[in-house]
């Protein structure tokens, strides 16, 4: 017992003068920590998933954003932001997460599935349908796609929406 206590006393090496002082001390420490170690990105992501397990969805979004600050190319954090924000109802944050992921992974079916749900909630059904069809195509599930495209073309609904999202073959 005594041995453990002495090892704990010896561990702290931080000097109070090394830490920033003033009102913005916490923000400065946070920025310094995220800039020094990209491993914190995974820690923030893990915190976000733990909050999701506890069903604290609104608190998980800032954790995922912090993961993106530490690791700007983290596709799992982008997807988590999109899904969680969509579940909470923050459509702007969800679209931001899915759009960033689409730039990095244009053939990710989860992106188009999420975007389709966002556009459906915004009542932009033509764009939502095009996104959902694209997600199905990327998954390899072509069942019903020809039917959706033919009904849409026969009605004359915004073909420019389809050509913007669906690949031309």
JSON list of C-alpha atoms in Angstrom, two decimals:
[
{"chain": "A", "resi": 1, "resn": "UNK", "atom": "CA", "xyz": [0.00, 0.00, 0.00]},
{"chain": "A", "resi": 2, "resn": "UNK", "atom": "CA", "xyz": [2.78, 2.40, 0.92]},
{"chain": "A", "resi": 3, "resn": "UNK", "atom": "CA", "xyz": [4.62, 1.57, -2.30]},
{"chain": "A", "resi": 4, "resn": "UNK", "atom": "CA", "xyz": [1.63, 2.55, -4.48]},
{"chain": "A", "resi": 5, "resn": "UNK", "atom": "CA", "xyz": [1.16, 5.83, -2.63]},
{"chain": "A", "resi": 6, "resn": "UNK", "atom": "CA", "xyz": [4.74, 6.93, -3.19]},
{"chain": "A", "resi": 7, "resn": "UNK", "atom": "CA", "xyz": [4.53, 6.12, -6.90]},
{"chain": "A", "resi": 8, "resn": "UNK", "atom": "CA", "xyz": [1.37, 8.23, -7.19]},
{"chain": "A", "resi": 9, "resn": "UNK", "atom": "CA", "xyz": [3.04, 11.13, -5.43]},
{"chain": "A", "resi": 10, "resn": "UNK", "atom": "CA", "xyz": [5.98, 10.96, -7.81]},
{"chain": "A", "resi": 11, "resn": "UNK", "atom": "CA", "xyz": [3.87, 11.03, -11.02]},
{"chain": "A", "resi": 12, "resn": "UNK", "atom": "CA", "xyz": [2.65, 14.66, -11.23]},
{"chain": "A", "resi": 13, "resn": "UNK", "atom": "CA", "xyz": [5.31, 16.65, -13.07]},
{"chain": "A", "resi": 14, "resn": "UNK", "atom": "CA", "xyz": [3.16, 19.60, -14.18]},
{"chain": "A", "resi": 15, "resn": "UNK", "atom": "CA", "xyz": [4.23, 22.94, -12.77]},
{"chain": "A", "resi": 16, "resn": "UNK", "atom": "CA", "xyz": [1.50, 25.50, -12.16]},
{"chain": "A", "resi": 17, "resn": "UNK", "atom": "CA", "xyz": [3.50, 28.18, -14.00]},
{"chain": "A", "resi": 18, "resn": "UNK", "atom": "CA", "xyz": [3.37, 26.04, -17.19]},
{"chain": "A", "resi": 19, "resn": "UNK", "atom": "CA", "xyz": [-0.42, 26.28, -17.36]},
{"chain": "A", "resi": 20, "resn": "UNK", "atom": "CA", "xyz": [-2.13, 29.32, -18.89]},
{"chain": "A", "resi": 21, "resn": "UNK", "atom": "CA", "xyz": [-3.76, 31.75, -16.45]},
{"chain": "A", "resi": 22, "resn": "UNK", "atom": "CA", "xyz": [-6.91, 33.84, -16.82]},
{"chain": "A", "resi": 23, "resn": "UNK", "atom": "CA", "xyz": [-10.43, 33.41, -18.12]},
{"chain": "A", "resi": 24, "resn": "UNK", "atom": "CA", "xyz": [-9.46, 31.45, -21.21]},
{"chain": "A", "resi": 25, "resn": "UNK", "atom": "CA", "xyz": [-7.22, 28.93, -19.47]},
{"chain": "A", "resi": 26, "resn": "UNK", "atom": "CA", "xyz": [-9.49, 25.95, -20.12]},
{"chain": "A", "resi": 27, "resn": "UNK", "atom": "CA", "xyz": [-9.86, 26.79, -23.81]},
{"chain": "A", "resi": 28, "resn": "UNK", "atom": "CA", "xyz": [-6.12, 27.31, -24.20]},
{"chain": "A", "resi": 29, "resn": "UNK", "atom": "CA", "xyz": [-5.34, 23.98, -22.52]},
{"chain": "A", "resi": 30, "resn": "UNK", "atom": "CA", "xyz": [-7.89, 22.22, -24.70]},
{"chain": "A", "resi": 31, "resn": "UNK", "atom": "CA", "xyz": [-6.43, 23.68, -27.91]},
{"chain": "A", "resi": 32, "resn": "UNK", "atom": "CA", "xyz": [-2.88, 22.84, -26.86]},
{"chain": "A", "resi": 33, "resn": "UNK", "atom": "CA", "xyz": [-3.86, 19.27, -26.02]},
{"chain": "A", "resi": 34, "resn": "UNK", "atom": "CA", "xyz": [-5.65, 18.64, -29.30]},
{"chain": "A", "resi": 35, "resn": "UNK", "atom": "CA", "xyz": [-2.79, 20.10, -31.31]},
{"chain": "A", "resi": 36, "resn": "UNK", "atom": "CA", "xyz": [-0.14, 18.00, -29.58]},
{"chain": "A", "resi": 37, "resn": "UNK", "atom": "CA", "xyz": [-1.70, 14.58, -29.82]},
{"chain": "A", "resi": 38, "resn": "UNK", "atom": "CA", "xyz": [-3.84, 13.13, -32.55]},
{"chain": "A", "resi": 39, "resn": "UNK", "atom": "CA", "xyz": [-4.57, 10.19, -30.23]},
{"chain": "A", "resi": 40, "resn": "UNK", "atom": "CA", "xyz": [-7.01, 12.47, -28.45]},
{"chain": "A", "resi": 41, "resn": "UNK", "atom": "CA", "xyz": [-9.21, 12.28, -31.54]},
{"chain": "A", "resi": 42, "resn": "UNK", "atom": "CA", "xyz": [-9.90, 8.64, -30.80]},
{"chain": "A", "resi": 43, "resn": "UNK", "atom": "CA", "xyz": [-10.49, 9.46, -27.14]},
{"chain": "A", "resi": 44, "resn": "UNK", "atom": "CA", "xyz": [-13.07, 12.11, -28.10]},
{"chain": "A", "resi": 45, "resn": "UNK", "atom": "CA", "xyz": [-14.71, 9.66, -30.49]},
{"chain": "A", "resi": 46, "resn": "UNK", "atom": "CA", "xyz": [-14.85, 7.02, -27.75]},
{"chain": "A", "resi": 47, "resn": "UNK", "atom": "CA", "xyz": [-16.39, 9.56, -25.39]},
{"chain": "A", "resi": 48, "resn": "UNK", "atom": "CA", "xyz": [-19.03, 10.33, -28.02]},
{"chain": "A", "resi": 49, "resn": "UNK", "atom": "CA", "xyz": [-19.90, 6.67, -28.46]},
{"chain": "A", "resi": 50, "resn": "UNK", "atom": "CA", "xyz": [-20.08, 6.23, -24.68]},
{"chain": "A", "resi": 51, "resn": "UNK", "atom": "CA", "xyz": [-22.51, 9.14, -24.51]},
{"chain": "A", "resi": 52, "resn": "UNK", "atom": "CA", "xyz": [-24.56, 7.51, -27.27]},
{"chain": "A", "resi": 53, "resn": "UNK", "atom": "CA", "xyz": [-24.70, 4.32, -25.22]},
{"chain": "A", "resi": 54, "resn": "UNK", "atom": "CA", "xyz": [-26.06, 6.41, -22.35]},
{"chain": "A", "resi": 55, "resn": "UNK", "atom": "CA", "xyz": [-28.61, 7.91, -24.79]},
{"chain": "A", "resi": 56, "resn": "UNK", "atom": "CA", "xyz": [-27.20, 11.43, -24.31]},
{"chain": "A", "resi": 57, "resn": "UNK", "atom": "CA", "xyz": [-27.33, 12.32, -27.99]},
{"chain": "A", "resi": 58, "resn": "UNK", "atom": "CA", "xyz": [-27.03, 16.10, -27.69]},
{"chain": "A", "resi": 59, "resn": "UNK", "atom": "CA", "xyz": [-23.90, 15.80, -25.55]},
{"chain": "A", "resi": 60, "resn": "UNK", "atom": "CA", "xyz": [-22.33, 13.34, -27.98]},
{"chain": "A", "resi": 61, "resn": "UNK", "atom": "CA", "xyz": [-22.26, 15.78, -30.91]},
{"chain": "A", "resi": 62, "resn": "UNK", "atom": "CA", "xyz": [-19.67, 18.14, -29.34]},
{"chain": "A", "resi": 63, "resn": "UNK", "atom": "CA", "xyz": [-17.51, 15.13, -28.49]},
{"chain": "A", "resi": 64, "resn": "UNK", "atom": "CA", "xyz": [-17.57, 14.01, -32.12]},
{"chain": "A", "resi": 65, "resn": "UNK", "atom": "CA", "xyz": [-16.79, 17.56, -33.25]},
{"chain": "A", "resi": 66, "resn": "UNK", "atom": "CA", "xyz": [-13.80, 17.58, -30.91]},
{"chain": "A", "resi": 67, "resn": "UNK", "atom": "CA", "xyz": [-12.68, 14.31, -32.49]},
{"chain": "A", "resi": 68, "resn": "UNK", "atom": "CA", "xyz": [-12.79, 16.07, -35.86]},
{"chain": "A", "resi": 69, "resn": "UNK", "atom": "CA", "xyz": [-10.72, 18.95, -34.52]},
{"chain": "A", "resi": 70, "resn": "UNK", "atom": "CA", "xyz": [-8.06, 16.52, -33.34]},
{"chain": "A", "resi": 71, "resn": "UNK", "atom": "CA", "xyz": [-8.28, 14.34, -36.48]},
{"chain": "A", "resi": 72, "resn": "UNK", "atom": "CA", "xyz": [-9.80, 16.36, -39.36]},
{"chain": "A", "resi": 73, "resn": "UNK", "atom": "CA", "xyz": [-9.86, 13.35, -41.70]},
{"chain": "A", "resi": 74, "resn": "UNK", "atom": "CA", "xyz": [-11.71, 11.04, -39.29]},
{"chain": "A", "resi": 75, "resn": "UNK", "atom": "CA", "xyz": [-14.46, 9.52, -41.40]},
{"chain": "A", "resi": 76, "resn": "UNK", "atom": "CA", "xyz": [-15.95, 7.66, -38.44]},
{"chain": "A", "resi": 77, "resn": "UNK", "atom": "CA", "xyz": [-16.41, 10.96, -36.56]},
{"chain": "A", "resi": 78, "resn": "UNK", "atom": "CA", "xyz": [-18.03, 12.58, -39.62]},
{"chain": "A", "resi": 79, "resn": "UNK", "atom": "CA", "xyz": [-20.45, 9.69, -39.94]},
{"chain": "A", "resi": 80, "resn": "UNK", "atom": "CA", "xyz": [-21.18, 9.78, -36.21]},
{"chain": "A", "resi": 81, "resn": "UNK", "atom": "CA", "xyz": [-21.92, 13.52, -36.33]},
{"chain": "A", "resi": 82, "resn": "UNK", "atom": "CA", "xyz": [-24.28, 13.01, -39.26]},
{"chain": "A", "resi": 83, "resn": "UNK", "atom": "CA", "xyz": [-26.15, 10.12, -37.68]},
{"chain": "A", "resi": 84, "resn": "UNK", "atom": "CA", "xyz": [-26.38, 11.64, -34.22]},
{"chain": "A", "resi": 85, "resn": "UNK", "atom": "CA", "xyz": [-27.42, 15.08, -35.41]},
{"chain": "A", "resi": 86, "resn": "UNK", "atom": "CA", "xyz": [-30.07, 13.47, -37.63]},
{"chain": "A", "resi": 87, "resn": "UNK", "atom": "CA", "xyz": [-31.40, 11.55, -34.65]},
{"chain": "A", "resi": 88, "resn": "UNK", "atom": "CA", "xyz": [-31.55, 14.72, -32.54]},
{"chain": "A", "resi": 89, "resn": "UNK", "atom": "CA", "xyz": [-33.19, 16.67, -35.37]},
{"chain": "A", "resi": 90, "resn": "UNK", "atom": "CA", "xyz": [-30.33, 19.08, -36.12]},
{"chain": "A", "resi": 91, "resn": "UNK", "atom": "CA", "xyz": [-30.55, 18.81, -39.89]},
{"chain": "A", "resi": 92, "resn": "UNK", "atom": "CA", "xyz": [-27.88, 21.44, -40.60]},
{"chain": "A", "resi": 93, "resn": "UNK", "atom": "CA", "xyz": [-25.26, 19.65, -38.49]},
{"chain": "A", "resi": 94, "resn": "UNK", "atom": "CA", "xyz": [-26.27, 16.30, -39.98]},
{"chain": "A", "resi": 95, "resn": "UNK", "atom": "CA", "xyz": [-25.94, 17.62, -43.51]},
{"chain": "A", "resi": 96, "resn": "UNK", "atom": "CA", "xyz": [-22.55, 19.11, -42.65]},
{"chain": "A", "resi": 97, "resn": "UNK", "atom": "CA", "xyz": [-21.28, 15.77, -41.36]},
{"chain": "A", "resi": 98, "resn": "UNK", "atom": "CA", "xyz": [-22.58, 13.75, -44.30]},
{"chain": "A", "resi": 99, "resn": "UNK", "atom": "CA", "xyz": [-21.39, 16.32, -46.86]},
{"chain": "A", "resi": 100, "resn": "UNK", "atom": "CA", "xyz": [-17.85, 16.34, -45.45]},
{"chain": "A", "resi": 101, "resn": "UNK", "atom": "CA", "xyz": [-17.82, 12.57, -45.59]},
{"chain": "A", "resi": 102, "resn": "UNK", "atom": "CA", "xyz": [-19.13, 12.60, -49.16]},
{"chain": "A", "resi": 103, "resn": "UNK", "atom": "CA", "xyz": [-16.14, 14.72, -50.20]},
{"chain": "A", "resi": 104, "resn": "UNK", "atom": "CA", "xyz": [-13.74, 12.08, -48.83]},
{"chain": "A", "resi": 105, "resn": "UNK", "atom": "CA", "xyz": [-15.75, 8.96, -49.70]},
{"chain": "A", "resi": 106, "resn": "UNK", "atom": "CA", "xyz": [-18.06, 9.65, -52.65]},
{"chain": "A", "resi": 107, "resn": "UNK", "atom": "CA", "xyz": [-19.08, 5.97, -52.90]},
{"chain": "A", "resi": 108, "resn": "UNK", "atom": "CA", "xyz": [-20.14, 5.50, -49.28]},
{"chain": "A", "resi": 109, "resn": "UNK", "atom": "CA", "xyz": [-23.74, 4.30, -49.19]},
{"chain": "A", "resi": 110, "resn": "UNK", "atom": "CA", "xyz": [-24.25, 5.54, -45.61]},
{"chain": "A", "resi": 111, "resn": "UNK", "atom": "CA", "xyz": [-23.68, 9.11, -46.79]},
{"chain": "A", "resi": 112, "resn": "UNK", "atom": "CA", "xyz": [-26.47, 8.96, -49.35]},
{"chain": "A", "resi": 113, "resn": "UNK", "atom": "CA", "xyz": [-28.78, 7.17, -46.95]},
{"chain": "A", "resi": 114, "resn": "UNK", "atom": "CA", "xyz": [-28.30, 9.94, -44.40]},
{"chain": "A", "resi": 115, "resn": "UNK", "atom": "CA", "xyz": [-28.66, 12.70, -46.98]},
{"chain": "A", "resi": 116, "resn": "UNK", "atom": "CA", "xyz": [-31.83, 11.06, -48.25]},
{"chain": "A", "resi": 117, "resn": "UNK", "atom": "CA", "xyz": [-33.29, 11.11, -44.75]},
{"chain": "A", "resi": 118, "resn": "UNK", "atom": "CA", "xyz": [-32.34, 14.77, -44.33]},
{"chain": "A", "resi": 119, "resn": "UNK", "atom": "CA", "xyz": [-33.97, 15.80, -47.61]},
{"chain": "A", "resi": 120, "resn": "UNK", "atom": "CA", "xyz": [-37.06, 13.75, -46.77]},
{"chain": "A", "resi": 121, "resn": "UNK", "atom": "CA", "xyz": [-37.43, 15.62, -43.47]},
{"chain": "A", "resi": 122, "resn": "UNK", "atom": "CA", "xyz": [-37.03, 18.89, -45.35]},
{"chain": "A", "resi": 123, "resn": "UNK", "atom": "CA", "xyz": [-39.78, 17.71, -47.69]},
{"chain": "A", "resi": 124, "resn": "UNK", "atom": "CA", "xyz": [-37.50, 17.80, -50.75]},
{"chain": "A", "resi": 125, "resn": "UNK", "atom": "CA", "xyz": [-38.75, 14.44, -51.95]},
{"chain": "A", "resi": 126, "resn": "UNK", "atom": "CA", "xyz": [-37.13, 14.45, -55.39]},
{"chain": "A", "resi": 127, "resn": "UNK", "atom": "CA", "xyz": [-33.63, 14.90, -53.97]},
{"chain": "A", "resi": 128, "resn": "UNK", "atom": "CA", "xyz": [-34.36, 12.47, -51.14]},
{"chain": "A", "resi": 129, "resn": "UNK", "atom": "CA", "xyz": [-35.44, 9.80, -53.60]},
{"chain": "A", "resi": 130, "resn": "UNK", "atom": "CA", "xyz": [-32.33, 10.34, -55.73]},
{"chain": "A", "resi": 131, "resn": "UNK", "atom": "CA", "xyz": [-30.09, 9.99, -52.67]},
{"chain": "A", "resi": 132, "resn": "UNK", "atom": "CA", "xyz": [-31.84, 6.85, -51.48]},
{"chain": "A", "resi": 133, "resn": "UNK", "atom": "CA", "xyz": [-31.63, 5.30, -54.96]},
{"chain": "A", "resi": 134, "resn": "UNK", "atom": "CA", "xyz": [-27.91, 6.11, -55.03]},
{"chain": "A", "resi": 135, "resn": "UNK", "atom": "CA", "xyz": [-27.47, 4.45, -51.62]},
{"chain": "A", "resi": 136, "resn": "UNK", "atom": "CA", "xyz": [-29.23, 1.32, -52.87]},
{"chain": "A", "resi": 137, "resn": "UNK", "atom": "CA", "xyz": [-27.07, 1.22, -55.98]},
{"chain": "A", "resi": 138, "resn": "UNK", "atom": "CA", "xyz": [-23.89, 1.53, -53.91]},
{"chain": "A", "resi": 139, "resn": "UNK", "atom": "CA", "xyz": [-25.04, -1.29, -51.65]},
{"chain": "A", "resi": 140, "resn": "UNK", "atom": "CA", "xyz": [-25.59, -3.49, -54.67]},
{"chain": "A", "resi": 141, "resn": "UNK", "atom": "CA", "xyz": [-29.30, -3.80, -54.00]},
{"chain": "A", "resi": 142, "resn": "UNK", "atom": "CA", "xyz": [-30.90, -2.94, -57.33]},
{"chain": "A", "resi": 143, "resn": "UNK", "atom": "CA", "xyz": [-34.37, -4.20, -56.40]},
{"chain": "A", "resi": 144, "resn": "UNK", "atom": "CA", "xyz": [-36.93, -1.53, -57.17]},
{"chain": "A", "resi": 145, "resn": "UNK", "atom": "CA", "xyz": [-34.46, 1.00, -58.56]},
{"chain": "A", "resi": 146, "resn": "UNK", "atom": "CA", "xyz": [-35.66, 0.66, -62.15]},
{"chain": "A", "resi": 147, "resn": "UNK", "atom": "CA", "xyz": [-39.24, 1.08, -60.97]},
{"chain": "A", "resi": 148, "resn": "UNK", "atom": "CA", "xyz": [-38.38, 4.28, -59.06]},
{"chain": "A", "resi": 149, "resn": "UNK", "atom": "CA", "xyz": [-36.51, 5.77, -62.00]},
{"chain": "A", "resi": 150, "resn": "UNK", "atom": "CA", "xyz": [-39.19, 4.89, -64.56]},
{"chain": "A", "resi": 151, "resn": "UNK", "atom": "CA", "xyz": [-42.06, 6.31, -62.47]},
{"chain": "A", "resi": 152, "resn": "UNK", "atom": "CA", "xyz": [-40.10, 9.46, -61.90]},
{"chain": "A", "resi": 153, "resn": "UNK", "atom": "CA", "xyz": [-39.24, 9.95, -65.56]},
{"chain": "A", "resi": 154, "resn": "UNK", "atom": "CA", "xyz": [-42.79, 9.22, -66.69]},
{"chain": "A", "resi": 155, "resn": "UNK", "atom": "CA", "xyz": [-44.13, 11.93, -64.37]},
{"chain": "A", "resi": 156, "resn": "UNK", "atom": "CA", "xyz": [-41.50, 14.39, -65.56]},
{"chain": "A", "resi": 157, "resn": "UNK", "atom": "CA", "xyz": [-40.30, 15.23, -62.03]},
{"chain": "A", "resi": 158, "resn": "UNK", "atom": "CA", "xyz": [-37.08, 17.29, -61.88]},
{"chain": "A", "resi": 159, "resn": "UNK", "atom": "CA", "xyz": [-34.70, 15.22, -63.97]},
{"chain": "A", "resi": 160, "resn": "UNK", "atom": "CA", "xyz": [-31.89, 17.61, -63.12]},
{"chain": "A", "resi": 161, "resn": "UNK", "atom": "CA", "xyz": [-32.05, 16.42, -59.49]},
{"chain": "A", "resi": 162, "resn": "UNK", "atom": "CA", "xyz": [-31.54, 12.82, -60.57]},
{"chain": "A", "resi": 163, "resn": "UNK", "atom": "CA", "xyz": [-28.65, 13.64, -62.85]},
{"chain": "A", "resi": 164, "resn": "UNK", "atom": "CA", "xyz": [-26.97, 15.65, -60.11]},
{"chain": "A", "resi": 165, "resn": "UNK", "atom": "CA", "xyz": [-26.91, 12.74, -57.64]},
{"chain": "A", "resi": 166, "resn": "UNK", "atom": "CA", "xyz": [-27.17, 9.55, -59.67]},
{"chain": "A", "resi": 167, "resn": "UNK", "atom": "CA", "xyz": [-24.20, 8.50, -61.80]},
{"chain": "A", "resi": 168, "resn": "UNK", "atom": "CA", "xyz": [-24.65, 8.53, -65.55]},
{"chain": "A", "resi": 169, "resn": "UNK", "atom": "CA", "xyz": [-23.97, 5.16, -67.08]}
]
